[in-house]
Amino acid sequence: MHKDDIRGENMPIPSQLVSWAVFVELTAVHPSRLGELIDIGWVEPMEVSERGTFFRPHDIYRVRKLVRLCTDLELGVVGGSIIVDLLARIEELENRVQNLQRLL
């Protein structure tokens, strides 16, 4: 064994992307609903190749929130995606306000 192999320098770099199957499993989203989210442009695969379709880990959180909202409030995908986007925007604005208050 070469000394670089021991340190892991010849090991492949782990991917930060999540495969379609793992994404569906982690989010509990039905594959057809995921397809719908992709069609409306709310979720964008980061890689589509012969190896498969891969997503960003950040999208797992967003889709889980969407699934929860749609289930709890009996919403369609478009309505739920609007709410999730608005909640994210509110969170971002609250963080900005807190950062500005620290400056005062």
CSV table of C-alpha atoms in Angstrom, one decimal:
chain,number,residue,atom,x,y,z
A,1,MET,CA,0.0,0.0,0.0
A,2,HIS,CA,1.3,3.4,-0.9
A,3,LYS,CA,1.7,5.9,1.9
A,4,ASP,CA,-0.7,8.4,0.1
A,5,ASP,CA,-3.4,5.7,0.2
A,6,ILE,CA,-3.2,5.5,4.0
A,7,ARG,CA,-3.7,9.3,4.4
A,8,GLY,CA,-6.6,9.2,1.9
A,9,GLU,CA,-5.0,11.4,-0.7
A,10,ASN,CA,-5.9,8.9,-3.5
A,11,MET,CA,-9.4,8.4,-2.2
A,12,PRO,CA,-12.3,9.9,-4.1
A,13,ILE,CA,-13.7,13.1,-2.8
A,14,PRO,CA,-17.0,12.5,-1.2
A,15,SER,CA,-19.9,14.1,-3.1
A,16,GLN,CA,-22.0,16.7,-1.4
A,17,LEU,CA,-24.9,15.8,-3.7
A,18,VAL,CA,-27.8,13.5,-2.9
A,19,SER,CA,-29.1,10.9,-5.3
A,20,TRP,CA,-32.7,10.8,-6.5
A,21,ALA,CA,-33.5,7.6,-4.4
A,22,VAL,CA,-31.9,9.0,-1.2
A,23,PHE,CA,-33.6,12.3,-1.7
A,24,VAL,CA,-37.0,10.7,-2.0
A,25,GLU,CA,-36.3,8.5,1.0
A,26,LEU,CA,-35.1,11.4,3.2
A,27,THR,CA,-37.9,13.8,2.2
A,28,ALA,CA,-40.8,11.3,2.1
A,29,VAL,CA,-41.8,13.0,-1.2
A,30,HIS,CA,-43.6,10.9,-3.8
A,31,PRO,CA,-41.4,10.6,-6.9
A,32,SER,CA,-44.2,12.1,-9.0
A,33,ARG,CA,-44.4,15.1,-6.7
A,34,LEU,CA,-40.6,15.5,-6.9
A,35,GLY,CA,-41.0,15.4,-10.7
A,36,GLU,CA,-43.6,18.1,-10.4
A,37,LEU,CA,-41.4,20.3,-8.3
A,38,ILE,CA,-38.6,19.9,-10.9
A,39,ASP,CA,-41.1,20.8,-13.7
A,40,ILE,CA,-42.1,24.0,-12.0
A,41,GLY,CA,-38.5,24.9,-11.3
A,42,TRP,CA,-38.8,24.9,-7.5
A,43,VAL,CA,-36.2,22.2,-7.1
A,44,GLU,CA,-33.4,22.0,-9.6
A,45,PRO,CA,-31.1,18.9,-9.9
A,46,MET,CA,-27.5,19.9,-9.6
A,47,GLU,CA,-26.4,17.0,-11.8
A,48,VAL,CA,-28.3,14.9,-14.4
A,49,SER,CA,-26.0,12.3,-16.0
A,50,GLU,CA,-25.8,8.7,-16.9
A,51,ARG,CA,-25.0,8.1,-13.2
A,52,GLY,CA,-28.4,9.5,-12.2
A,53,THR,CA,-30.0,12.7,-10.9
A,54,PHE,CA,-28.5,14.4,-7.9
A,55,PHE,CA,-29.7,17.2,-5.6
A,56,ARG,CA,-28.2,19.6,-3.1
A,57,PRO,CA,-28.6,18.7,0.6
A,58,HIS,CA,-30.2,22.1,1.2
A,59,ASP,CA,-33.2,21.1,-0.9
A,60,ILE,CA,-33.9,18.2,1.5
A,61,TYR,CA,-34.9,20.6,4.2
A,62,ARG,CA,-37.0,22.7,1.8
A,63,VAL,CA,-38.9,19.7,0.4
A,64,ARG,CA,-39.5,18.2,3.9
A,65,LYS,CA,-41.0,21.5,4.9
A,66,LEU,CA,-43.1,21.5,1.8
A,67,VAL,CA,-44.4,18.0,2.2
A,68,ARG,CA,-45.3,18.8,5.9
A,69,LEU,CA,-47.2,21.9,4.9
A,70,CYS,CA,-49.0,20.3,2.0
A,71,THR,CA,-50.0,17.4,4.1
A,72,ASP,CA,-51.0,19.3,7.2
A,73,LEU,CA,-52.9,22.1,5.4
A,74,GLU,CA,-54.1,20.0,2.4
A,75,LEU,CA,-52.3,22.3,-0.1
A,76,GLY,CA,-51.2,21.7,-3.6
A,77,VAL,CA,-47.5,21.8,-4.6
A,78,VAL,CA,-47.7,25.4,-6.0
A,79,GLY,CA,-49.4,26.8,-2.9
A,80,GLY,CA,-47.0,25.0,-0.5
A,81,SER,CA,-43.9,26.1,-2.4
A,82,ILE,CA,-45.1,29.7,-2.2
A,83,ILE,CA,-45.5,29.4,1.6
A,84,VAL,CA,-42.1,27.7,2.0
A,85,ASP,CA,-40.4,30.5,-0.1
A,86,LEU,CA,-42.1,33.2,2.0
A,87,LEU,CA,-41.1,31.6,5.2
A,88,ALA,CA,-37.5,31.4,4.0
A,89,ARG,CA,-37.7,35.1,3.0
A,90,ILE,CA,-39.0,36.0,6.5
A,91,GLU,CA,-36.2,34.1,8.2
A,92,GLU,CA,-33.6,35.8,6.0
A,93,LEU,CA,-35.1,39.3,6.8
A,94,GLU,CA,-35.2,38.5,10.5
A,95,ASN,CA,-31.6,37.5,10.4
A,96,ARG,CA,-30.7,40.8,8.7
A,97,VAL,CA,-32.7,42.8,11.3
A,98,GLN,CA,-30.8,41.0,14.1
A,99,ASN,CA,-27.4,41.7,12.4
A,100,LEU,CA,-28.4,45.4,12.1
A,101,GLN,CA,-29.5,45.6,15.7
A,102,ARG,CA,-26.0,44.3,16.8
A,103,LEU,CA,-24.4,47.2,15.0
A,104,LEU,CA,-26.4,49.7,17.0
